Short mmCIF file of C-alpha atoms in Angstrom, two decimals:
data_model
loop_
_atom_site.label_atom_id
_atom_site.label_comp_id
_atom_site.label_asym_id
_atom_site.label_seq_id
_atom_site.Cartn_x
_atom_site.Cartn_y
_atom_site.Cartn_z
CA UNK A 1 58.03 13.39 5.43
CA UNK A 2 55.90 13.62 2.24
CA UNK A 3 58.76 12.11 0.32
CA UNK A 4 58.87 9.15 2.70
CA UNK A 5 55.21 8.62 2.41
CA UNK A 6 55.38 8.67 -1.42
CA UNK A 7 58.22 6.11 -1.31
CA UNK A 8 56.33 3.80 1.06
CA UNK A 9 53.17 4.04 -1.11
CA UNK A 10 55.16 3.08 -4.21
CA UNK A 11 56.86 0.17 -2.38
CA UNK A 12 53.38 -1.08 -1.33
CA UNK A 13 51.89 -0.85 -4.81
CA UNK A 14 54.77 -2.90 -6.19
CA UNK A 15 54.01 -5.83 -4.00
CA UNK A 16 51.88 -8.67 -5.55
CA UNK A 17 48.24 -7.73 -5.15
CA UNK A 18 49.14 -4.24 -3.84
CA UNK A 19 47.43 -2.38 -6.65
CA UNK A 20 43.72 -3.09 -7.43
CA UNK A 21 44.44 -1.81 -10.99
CA UNK A 22 46.79 -4.74 -11.49
CA UNK A 23 44.23 -7.28 -10.34
CA UNK A 24 43.15 -8.99 -13.66
CA UNK A 25 39.63 -10.13 -14.38
CA UNK A 26 38.49 -13.68 -14.88
CA UNK A 27 35.16 -15.26 -15.57
CA UNK A 28 33.84 -17.86 -13.03
CA UNK A 29 30.81 -19.90 -14.01
CA UNK A 30 27.95 -21.21 -11.87
CA UNK A 31 26.67 -24.40 -13.60
CA UNK A 32 23.26 -26.03 -13.00
CA UNK A 33 22.43 -29.69 -13.42
CA UNK A 34 18.69 -29.97 -12.62
CA UNK A 35 18.37 -29.27 -8.88
CA UNK A 36 22.17 -29.19 -8.27
CA UNK A 37 24.62 -26.28 -8.80
CA UNK A 38 28.36 -26.12 -8.90
CA UNK A 39 31.21 -23.76 -9.66
CA UNK A 40 33.71 -23.84 -12.56
CA UNK A 41 36.87 -21.78 -13.18
CA UNK A 42 39.89 -21.82 -15.58
CA UNK A 43 42.43 -24.52 -14.56
CA UNK A 44 45.27 -22.11 -15.49
CA UNK A 45 44.09 -20.04 -12.57
CA UNK A 46 44.46 -22.84 -10.04
CA UNK A 47 45.31 -21.46 -6.58
CA UNK A 48 48.24 -23.08 -4.55
CA UNK A 49 45.57 -24.14 -1.97
CA UNK A 50 44.20 -26.56 -4.59
CA UNK A 51 47.58 -27.67 -6.05
CA UNK A 52 46.96 -31.17 -5.00
CA UNK A 53 44.26 -31.63 -7.72
CA UNK A 54 46.45 -31.90 -10.89
CA UNK A 55 47.88 -35.20 -9.53
CA UNK A 56 44.44 -36.79 -10.04
CA UNK A 57 43.55 -35.33 -13.46
CA UNK A 58 44.81 -34.87 -17.00
CA UNK A 59 45.53 -31.27 -17.99
CA UNK A 60 42.09 -29.66 -18.03
CA UNK A 61 40.91 -26.27 -19.35
CA UNK A 62 38.42 -25.92 -16.51
CA UNK A 63 37.69 -27.41 -13.12
CA UNK A 64 33.94 -27.87 -12.11
CA UNK A 65 33.27 -28.43 -8.47
CA UNK A 66 30.17 -29.37 -6.55
CA UNK A 67 29.40 -30.43 -2.93
CA UNK A 68 26.58 -32.80 -1.81
CA UNK A 69 25.36 -35.80 0.05
CA UNK A 70 27.68 -38.72 -0.35
CA UNK A 71 25.13 -41.56 -1.08
CA UNK A 72 22.74 -39.45 -3.17
CA UNK A 73 25.55 -37.80 -5.19
CA UNK A 74 27.71 -40.90 -5.62
CA UNK A 75 25.19 -43.62 -6.17
CA UNK A 76 21.88 -42.44 -7.66
CA UNK A 77 19.39 -39.49 -7.56
CA UNK A 78 16.34 -41.42 -6.74
CA UNK A 79 13.46 -39.71 -4.87
CA UNK A 80 13.99 -41.97 -1.72
CA UNK A 81 17.75 -41.08 -1.54
CA UNK A 82 16.88 -37.33 -1.94
CA UNK A 83 14.27 -37.54 0.92
CA UNK A 84 16.80 -39.48 3.04
CA UNK A 85 19.56 -36.89 2.45
CA UNK A 86 17.23 -34.10 3.25
CA UNK A 87 15.93 -35.52 6.52
CA UNK A 88 18.85 -37.34 8.02
CA UNK A 89 22.22 -35.40 8.17
CA UNK A 90 24.71 -37.51 6.12
CA UNK A 91 28.34 -37.42 5.08
CA UNK A 92 29.31 -35.21 2.17
CA UNK A 93 31.59 -35.33 -0.84
CA UNK A 94 33.14 -32.91 -3.25
CA UNK A 95 32.72 -33.90 -6.97
CA UNK A 96 35.58 -32.41 -9.13
CA UNK A 97 35.37 -32.64 -12.94
CA UNK A 98 38.34 -31.78 -15.11
CA UNK A 99 36.82 -30.31 -18.32
CA UNK A 100 38.90 -30.27 -21.57
CA UNK A 101 36.93 -27.26 -22.95
CA UNK A 102 34.74 -24.33 -21.93
CA UNK A 103 31.55 -25.46 -19.94
CA UNK A 104 29.47 -23.45 -22.41
CA UNK A 105 30.17 -26.29 -24.98
CA UNK A 106 28.96 -29.08 -22.69
CA UNK A 107 25.29 -30.13 -22.05
CA UNK A 108 24.72 -28.16 -18.81
CA UNK A 109 21.17 -27.22 -17.90
CA UNK A 110 22.14 -23.58 -17.24
CA UNK A 111 25.28 -21.50 -16.90
CA UNK A 112 25.71 -18.13 -15.26
CA UNK A 113 29.08 -16.31 -15.84
CA UNK A 114 30.45 -13.97 -13.18
CA UNK A 115 33.25 -11.43 -13.83
CA UNK A 116 35.51 -11.33 -10.80
CA UNK A 117 39.08 -10.25 -9.96
CA UNK A 118 41.91 -12.74 -9.75
CA UNK A 119 42.10 -11.88 -5.97
CA UNK A 120 38.44 -12.80 -5.54
CA UNK A 121 38.93 -16.03 -7.47
CA UNK A 122 41.89 -17.01 -5.26
CA UNK A 123 39.66 -16.38 -2.09
CA UNK A 124 36.98 -18.63 -3.65
CA UNK A 125 39.43 -21.37 -4.16
CA UNK A 126 40.84 -21.12 -0.75
CA UNK A 127 37.31 -21.38 0.65
CA UNK A 128 36.69 -24.52 -1.44
CA UNK A 129 39.99 -26.04 -0.47
CA UNK A 130 38.94 -25.84 3.18
CA UNK A 131 36.03 -28.28 2.31
CA UNK A 132 38.40 -31.06 1.34
CA UNK A 133 39.33 -33.65 3.96
CA UNK A 134 43.13 -33.78 3.79
CA UNK A 135 45.63 -36.01 5.46
CA UNK A 136 48.83 -34.90 7.29
CA UNK A 137 50.52 -34.46 3.95
CA UNK A 138 47.92 -32.10 2.67
CA UNK A 139 46.45 -34.50 0.09
CA UNK A 140 42.84 -35.81 0.00
CA UNK A 141 42.12 -38.90 2.25
CA UNK A 142 40.72 -40.69 -0.81
CA UNK A 143 39.74 -40.04 -4.40
CA UNK A 144 37.17 -42.26 -6.10
CA UNK A 145 35.85 -42.22 -9.77
CA UNK A 146 33.33 -39.51 -10.36
CA UNK A 147 30.04 -39.43 -12.24
CA UNK A 148 31.29 -38.75 -15.80
CA UNK A 149 34.30 -37.99 -17.84
CA UNK A 150 37.54 -37.05 -15.97
CA UNK A 151 36.08 -36.69 -12.56
CA UNK A 152 36.70 -37.73 -8.89
CA UNK A 153 34.79 -37.84 -5.61
CA UNK A 154 36.63 -36.58 -2.62
CA UNK A 155 35.58 -36.75 1.08
CA UNK A 156 34.37 -33.39 2.27
CA UNK A 157 33.74 -31.48 5.50
CA UNK A 158 30.21 -30.79 6.65
CA UNK A 159 26.97 -32.71 6.67
CA UNK A 160 24.15 -32.62 4.15
CA UNK A 161 20.52 -32.04 5.38
CA UNK A 162 17.44 -30.01 4.47
CA UNK A 163 19.05 -26.73 5.68
CA UNK A 164 22.46 -27.38 4.18
CA UNK A 165 22.12 -28.49 0.49
CA UNK A 166 24.44 -28.41 -2.42
CA UNK A 167 23.01 -25.13 -3.41
CA UNK A 168 23.61 -23.68 0.11
CA UNK A 169 27.26 -24.71 -0.44
CA UNK A 170 27.34 -22.83 -3.81
CA UNK A 171 25.76 -19.71 -2.30
CA UNK A 172 28.24 -19.65 0.63
CA UNK A 173 31.20 -20.02 -1.60
CA UNK A 174 29.98 -17.28 -3.88
CA UNK A 175 30.31 -14.94 -0.94
CA UNK A 176 33.96 -15.20 -1.22
CA UNK A 177 33.52 -13.36 -4.62
CA UNK A 178 31.80 -10.51 -2.65
CA UNK A 179 28.50 -11.60 -4.20
CA UNK A 180 25.68 -11.06 -1.68
CA UNK A 181 23.56 -14.19 -1.38
CA UNK A 182 20.66 -15.08 0.90
CA UNK A 183 21.63 -17.07 3.93
CA UNK A 184 18.93 -19.70 3.24
CA UNK A 185 19.59 -20.40 -0.43
CA UNK A 186 18.48 -24.03 -0.73
CA UNK A 187 17.51 -24.63 -4.33
CA UNK A 188 19.13 -24.27 -7.72
CA UNK A 189 16.49 -21.71 -8.78
CA UNK A 190 17.38 -19.72 -5.74
CA UNK A 191 21.08 -19.58 -6.65
CA UNK A 192 20.48 -18.76 -10.35
CA UNK A 193 17.90 -16.16 -9.71
CA UNK A 194 20.18 -14.20 -7.43
CA UNK A 195 22.83 -14.10 -10.17
CA UNK A 196 20.58 -12.77 -12.93
CA UNK A 197 21.98 -9.87 -14.84
CA UNK A 198 25.57 -10.76 -14.25
CA UNK A 199 27.92 -11.12 -17.22
CA UNK A 200 31.20 -12.65 -18.30
CA UNK A 201 34.47 -10.68 -18.55
CA UNK A 202 34.84 -9.26 -22.10
CA UNK A 203 38.30 -10.77 -22.50
CA UNK A 204 36.94 -14.17 -21.32
CA UNK A 205 34.18 -14.43 -23.90
CA UNK A 206 36.32 -16.23 -26.42
CA UNK A 207 35.42 -19.85 -26.04
#
């Protein structure tokens, strides 16, 4: 009986993801642009749930993703559009940027690295994938030019309003990394403050 149990344990540990010791580490980055936050991760770690993305971009080093109000995000960030987006529930989009180098080398306002396991990163990407509006073929219903560089806007699920901001989205998605975040995280400051003290993986510090 003991021999059978040992054999079964060995078989389970040989399966993909069966051994926590085999779960490699990777650095995910939370990036801040003024009052907006997004999430970036290495393109080489792209999960099958997001395999529709490469068709829209050149071969990037990183993908950066953010969620927000369609009109405010896509058109301009005027105070009027911000107030309108906060007070009236509006359609949302995902903004995906294909970066050709590490985000640390780009003019972001603030960057917070997070050392996570590859399993956690896969869970994060599956959560993000669920936000895309996809057609029957599993591809985005549309893809419009983004704000800068090699970027695109994709229709997203969910409505933007005062209680559901781009930063709320970032906070919710970070829970897929087993990072505890306050339920009502509405501001960029709120996101970044809760991540203070976290560091990049040692092997990922070579930019």
